[in-house]
Amino acid sequence: QLQLVQSGAEVRKPGASVKVSCKVSGYTVNELAIHWVRQAPGKGLEWMGGFAPEDGETIYAQKFQGRVTMTEDISTNTAYLELSSLGSEDTAVYYCAQEPASGRGYYGLDVWGQGTTVTVSS
Amino acid sequence: QSILTQPPSVSGTPGQRVVISCTGSNSNIGAPYDVHWYQQLPGTAPKLLIYGNTRRPSGVPARFSGSKSGTSASLAVTGLQAEDEADYFCQSYDITLNACVFGGGTKLTVL
C-alpha cells in the first residue's frame, strides 16, 4: 500500500528558500511519478511540477522554472521540493501526490500526502 | 485565471442531483486528454474521485459519475448527502503548456 508522509510546517522570511520532504513507503521512490501541488489559503490547486519515471524527466510549471527544484533520494526513499526566493505569495499548503505513470497528469493523482504548510513572513 | 473553467459554487438539497462543469479547450480536454476529478473536504488533502473521465476508484460511491464531451467535462452527484459538501476540482493535461492543469474549483453546498 503506497503512502506519502510529508515533513512538518515551515516558516521562512522573504527571500529565503524552503525544502519540503515526502517520504514514500510501499514502493521505491524512483519508480513513481511524483507531483507537487500547492494551495494558497482559500484558493485552488496549483500544479508545480512532476517527475516522469519512464524517461527520468522532471517537468516544471513555467511559473516556477528557475525557482523550483524537485529531487529524489533513493537511500531514504524520499522526494523533495525546494523553492527559492520566497515571497508572501508562496504562503500555501504544499502537497506531494502520485500518479500511476507519466508525471504529466495524464492518469490522475491517486495518492496524496497530508500536506505541508509553508508560511512566508517577515 | 485557471486553464480549466469551473463555476465557483453550486448547491442542492439532500437527495437532489447536482452537476459541476469543467470547460477547457482543444489544447487539453478537447485534445483529447482525460479529465479527472478530486474532492477536497475542509482541512484535508484532495482525494481522487473520478479518473479517466468516467471511472471511479475503489470505494467511491456510485452516486458520483463523470462524463466528457468535446472540450468540456461534468461531474454529477446524485442523491446528494450532507457529507458531499466539499470543494471539487477538475484536472487534465495541456499539450500547449506541457503541464498538468487544474480547474479553479467548485464549492458544493448542501442546503
mmCIF file of N, CA and C in Angstrom, chain A residues 9-65:
data_model
loop_
_atom_site.group_PDB
_atom_site.id
_atom_site.type_symbol
_atom_site.label_atom_id
_atom_site.label_comp_id
_atom_site.label_asym_id
_atom_site.label_seq_id
_atom_site.Cartn_x
_atom_site.Cartn_y
_atom_site.Cartn_z
ATOM 1 N N ALA A 9 5.402 21.661 9.284
ATOM 2 C CA ALA A 9 5.238 23.051 8.860
ATOM 3 C C ALA A 9 6.553 23.825 8.937
ATOM 4 N N GLU A 10 6.673 24.803 8.026
ATOM 5 C CA GLU A 10 7.872 25.631 7.943
ATOM 6 C C GLU A 10 7.491 27.110 7.937
ATOM 7 N N VAL A 11 8.352 27.911 8.521
ATOM 8 C CA VAL A 11 8.203 29.373 8.464
ATOM 9 C C VAL A 11 9.508 29.947 7.916
ATOM 10 N N ARG A 12 9.386 30.793 6.923
ATOM 11 C CA ARG A 12 10.575 31.395 6.308
ATOM 12 C C ARG A 12 10.359 32.893 6.124
ATOM 13 N N LYS A 13 11.488 33.589 6.064
ATOM 14 C CA LYS A 13 11.445 35.016 5.765
ATOM 15 C C LYS A 13 11.489 35.223 4.253
ATOM 16 N N PRO A 14 10.966 36.341 3.776
ATOM 17 C CA PRO A 14 11.036 36.638 2.338
ATOM 18 C C PRO A 14 12.474 36.591 1.843
ATOM 19 N N GLY A 15 12.634 35.978 0.652
ATOM 20 C CA GLY A 15 13.955 35.852 0.062
ATOM 21 C C GLY A 15 14.656 34.538 0.395
ATOM 22 N N ALA A 16 14.165 33.835 1.401
ATOM 23 C CA ALA A 16 14.782 32.565 1.806
ATOM 24 C C ALA A 16 14.299 31.427 0.914
ATOM 25 N N SER A 17 14.819 30.220 1.209
ATOM 26 C CA SER A 17 14.417 29.005 0.499
ATOM 27 C C SER A 17 13.784 28.043 1.493
ATOM 28 N N VAL A 18 13.029 27.087 0.965
ATOM 29 C CA VAL A 18 12.435 26.045 1.798
ATOM 30 C C VAL A 18 12.539 24.721 1.063
ATOM 31 N N LYS A 19 12.741 23.646 1.830
ATOM 32 C CA LYS A 19 12.808 22.309 1.259
ATOM 33 C C LYS A 19 11.814 21.425 2.001
ATOM 34 N N VAL A 20 10.850 20.883 1.276
ATOM 35 C CA VAL A 20 9.796 20.047 1.838
ATOM 36 C C VAL A 20 10.045 18.604 1.402
ATOM 37 N N SER A 21 9.855 17.666 2.338
ATOM 38 C CA SER A 21 10.100 16.269 2.002
ATOM 39 C C SER A 21 8.808 15.464 1.952
ATOM 40 N N CYS A 22 8.861 14.353 1.218
ATOM 41 C CA CYS A 22 7.717 13.468 1.006
ATOM 42 C C CYS A 22 8.258 12.038 1.075
ATOM 43 N N LYS A 23 8.079 11.404 2.237
ATOM 44 C CA LYS A 23 8.618 10.064 2.477
ATOM 45 C C LYS A 23 7.677 9.021 1.871
ATOM 46 N N VAL A 24 8.241 8.147 1.040
ATOM 47 C CA VAL A 24 7.459 7.127 0.353
ATOM 48 C C VAL A 24 7.585 5.798 1.083
ATOM 49 N N SER A 25 6.469 5.132 1.277
ATOM 50 C CA SER A 25 6.504 3.767 1.800
ATOM 51 C C SER A 25 5.623 2.884 0.930
ATOM 52 N N GLY A 26 6.072 1.653 0.756
ATOM 53 C CA GLY A 26 5.324 0.700 -0.040
ATOM 54 C C GLY A 26 5.846 0.538 -1.461
ATOM 55 N N TYR A 27 6.601 1.501 -1.925
ATOM 56 C CA TYR A 27 7.186 1.469 -3.267
ATOM 57 C C TYR A 27 8.547 2.166 -3.231
ATOM 58 N N THR A 28 9.303 2.034 -4.309
ATOM 59 C CA THR A 28 10.579 2.736 -4.432
ATOM 60 C C THR A 28 10.336 4.076 -5.107
ATOM 61 N N VAL A 29 10.875 5.141 -4.517
ATOM 62 C CA VAL A 29 10.526 6.493 -4.950
ATOM 63 C C VAL A 29 10.819 6.742 -6.424
ATOM 64 N N ASN A 30 11.902 6.187 -6.952
ATOM 65 C CA ASN A 30 12.250 6.492 -8.345
ATOM 66 C C ASN A 30 11.421 5.701 -9.347
ATOM 67 N N GLU A 31 10.527 4.830 -8.861
ATOM 68 C CA GLU A 31 9.594 4.131 -9.742
ATOM 69 C C GLU A 31 8.280 4.891 -9.877
ATOM 70 N N LEU A 32 8.126 5.961 -9.095
ATOM 71 C CA LEU A 32 6.851 6.663 -9.016
ATOM 72 C C LEU A 32 6.879 7.988 -9.780
ATOM 73 N N ALA A 33 5.721 8.364 -10.313
ATOM 74 C CA ALA A 33 5.548 9.690 -10.908
ATOM 75 C C ALA A 33 5.043 10.608 -9.793
ATOM 76 N N ILE A 34 5.961 11.315 -9.157
ATOM 77 C CA ILE A 34 5.620 12.191 -8.028
ATOM 78 C C ILE A 34 5.396 13.608 -8.540
ATOM 79 N N HIS A 35 4.268 14.188 -8.145
ATOM 80 C CA HIS A 35 3.937 15.568 -8.460
ATOM 81 C C HIS A 35 3.982 16.410 -7.187
ATOM 82 N N TRP A 36 4.149 17.712 -7.374
ATOM 83 C CA TRP A 36 3.998 18.668 -6.284
ATOM 84 C C TRP A 36 2.921 19.673 -6.688
ATOM 85 N N VAL A 37 1.964 19.867 -5.767
ATOM 86 C CA VAL A 37 0.818 20.748 -5.993
ATOM 87 C C VAL A 37 0.689 21.633 -4.760
ATOM 88 N N ARG A 38 0.411 22.921 -4.955
ATOM 89 C CA ARG A 38 0.247 23.784 -3.789
ATOM 90 C C ARG A 38 -1.121 24.434 -3.797
ATOM 91 N N GLN A 39 -1.512 24.915 -2.597
ATOM 92 C CA GLN A 39 -2.817 25.544 -2.429
ATOM 93 C C GLN A 39 -2.667 26.720 -1.468
ATOM 94 N N ALA A 40 -2.774 27.918 -1.983
ATOM 95 C CA ALA A 40 -2.726 29.114 -1.149
ATOM 96 C C ALA A 40 -4.003 29.187 -0.315
ATOM 97 N N PRO A 41 -3.971 29.915 0.799
ATOM 98 C CA PRO A 41 -5.152 29.987 1.664
ATOM 99 C C PRO A 41 -6.391 30.446 0.908
ATOM 100 N N GLY A 42 -7.442 29.628 0.974
ATOM 101 C CA GLY A 42 -8.706 29.968 0.330
ATOM 102 C C GLY A 42 -8.704 29.890 -1.179
ATOM 103 N N LYS A 43 -7.642 29.334 -1.759
ATOM 104 C CA LYS A 43 -7.521 29.282 -3.214
ATOM 105 C C LYS A 43 -7.571 27.846 -3.727
ATOM 106 N N GLY A 44 -7.403 27.712 -5.051
ATOM 107 C CA GLY A 44 -7.469 26.406 -5.682
ATOM 108 C C GLY A 44 -6.124 25.698 -5.718
ATOM 109 N N LEU A 45 -6.096 24.570 -6.435
ATOM 110 C CA LEU A 45 -4.891 23.758 -6.555
ATOM 111 C C LEU A 45 -4.034 24.281 -7.699
ATOM 112 N N GLU A 46 -2.734 24.335 -7.456
ATOM 113 C CA GLU A 46 -1.789 24.848 -8.455
ATOM 114 C C GLU A 46 -0.669 23.834 -8.635
ATOM 115 N N TRP A 47 -0.540 23.296 -9.844
ATOM 116 C CA TRP A 47 0.485 22.301 -10.141
ATOM 117 C C TRP A 47 1.839 22.980 -10.276
ATOM 118 N N MET A 48 2.860 22.397 -9.628
ATOM 119 C CA MET A 48 4.210 22.969 -9.669
ATOM 120 C C MET A 48 5.139 22.170 -10.567
ATOM 121 N N GLY A 49 4.941 20.856 -10.621
ATOM 122 C CA GLY A 49 5.794 20.044 -11.461
ATOM 123 C C GLY A 49 5.607 18.566 -11.170
ATOM 124 N N GLY A 50 6.218 17.732 -12.026
ATOM 125 C CA GLY A 50 6.093 16.298 -11.851
ATOM 126 C C GLY A 50 7.283 15.567 -12.441
ATOM 127 N N PHE A 51 7.539 14.366 -11.910
ATOM 128 C CA PHE A 51 8.642 13.525 -12.366
ATOM 129 C C PHE A 51 8.080 12.353 -13.148
ATOM 130 N N ALA A 52 8.641 12.107 -14.324
ATOM 131 C CA ALA A 52 8.213 11.002 -15.165
ATOM 132 C C ALA A 52 9.244 9.888 -15.078
ATOM 133 N N PRO A 53 8.972 8.787 -14.386
ATOM 134 C CA PRO A 53 9.957 7.724 -14.226
ATOM 135 C C PRO A 53 10.271 7.004 -15.537
ATOM 136 N N GLU A 54 9.356 7.061 -16.499
ATOM 137 C CA GLU A 54 9.584 6.347 -17.763
ATOM 138 C C GLU A 54 10.786 6.903 -18.512
ATOM 139 N N ASP A 55 10.991 8.220 -18.436
ATOM 140 C CA ASP A 55 12.117 8.816 -19.156
ATOM 141 C C ASP A 55 13.041 9.620 -18.238
ATOM 142 N N GLY A 56 12.755 9.593 -16.944
ATOM 143 C CA GLY A 56 13.609 10.285 -15.981
ATOM 144 C C GLY A 56 13.538 11.794 -16.056
ATOM 145 N N GLU A 57 12.516 12.318 -16.724
ATOM 146 C CA GLU A 57 12.405 13.764 -16.905
ATOM 147 C C GLU A 57 11.537 14.390 -15.818
ATOM 148 N N THR A 58 11.978 15.526 -15.317
ATOM 149 C CA THR A 58 11.169 16.330 -14.404
ATOM 150 C C THR A 58 10.649 17.533 -15.177
ATOM 151 N N ILE A 59 9.330 17.730 -15.113
ATOM 152 C CA ILE A 59 8.702 18.855 -15.811
ATOM 153 C C ILE A 59 8.237 19.856 -14.771
ATOM 154 N N TYR A 60 8.615 21.109 -14.963
ATOM 155 C CA TYR A 60 8.194 22.159 -14.040
ATOM 156 C C TYR A 60 7.178 23.068 -14.726
ATOM 157 N N ALA A 61 6.213 23.535 -13.951
ATOM 158 C CA ALA A 61 5.305 24.556 -14.463
ATOM 159 C C ALA A 61 6.117 25.809 -14.799
ATOM 160 N N GLN A 62 5.776 26.434 -15.896
ATOM 161 C CA GLN A 62 6.540 27.586 -16.381
ATOM 162 C C GLN A 62 6.669 28.673 -15.310
ATOM 163 N N LYS A 63 5.620 28.836 -14.529
ATOM 164 C CA LYS A 63 5.601 29.880 -13.498
ATOM 165 C C LYS A 63 6.743 29.733 -12.487
ATOM 166 N N PHE A 64 7.168 28.489 -12.246
ATOM 167 C CA PHE A 64 8.140 28.232 -11.189
ATOM 168 C C PHE A 64 9.546 27.927 -11.721
ATOM 169 N N GLN A 65 9.699 27.846 -13.028
ATOM 170 C CA GLN A 65 11.009 27.492 -13.586
ATOM 171 C C GLN A 65 12.066 28.496 -13.158
#
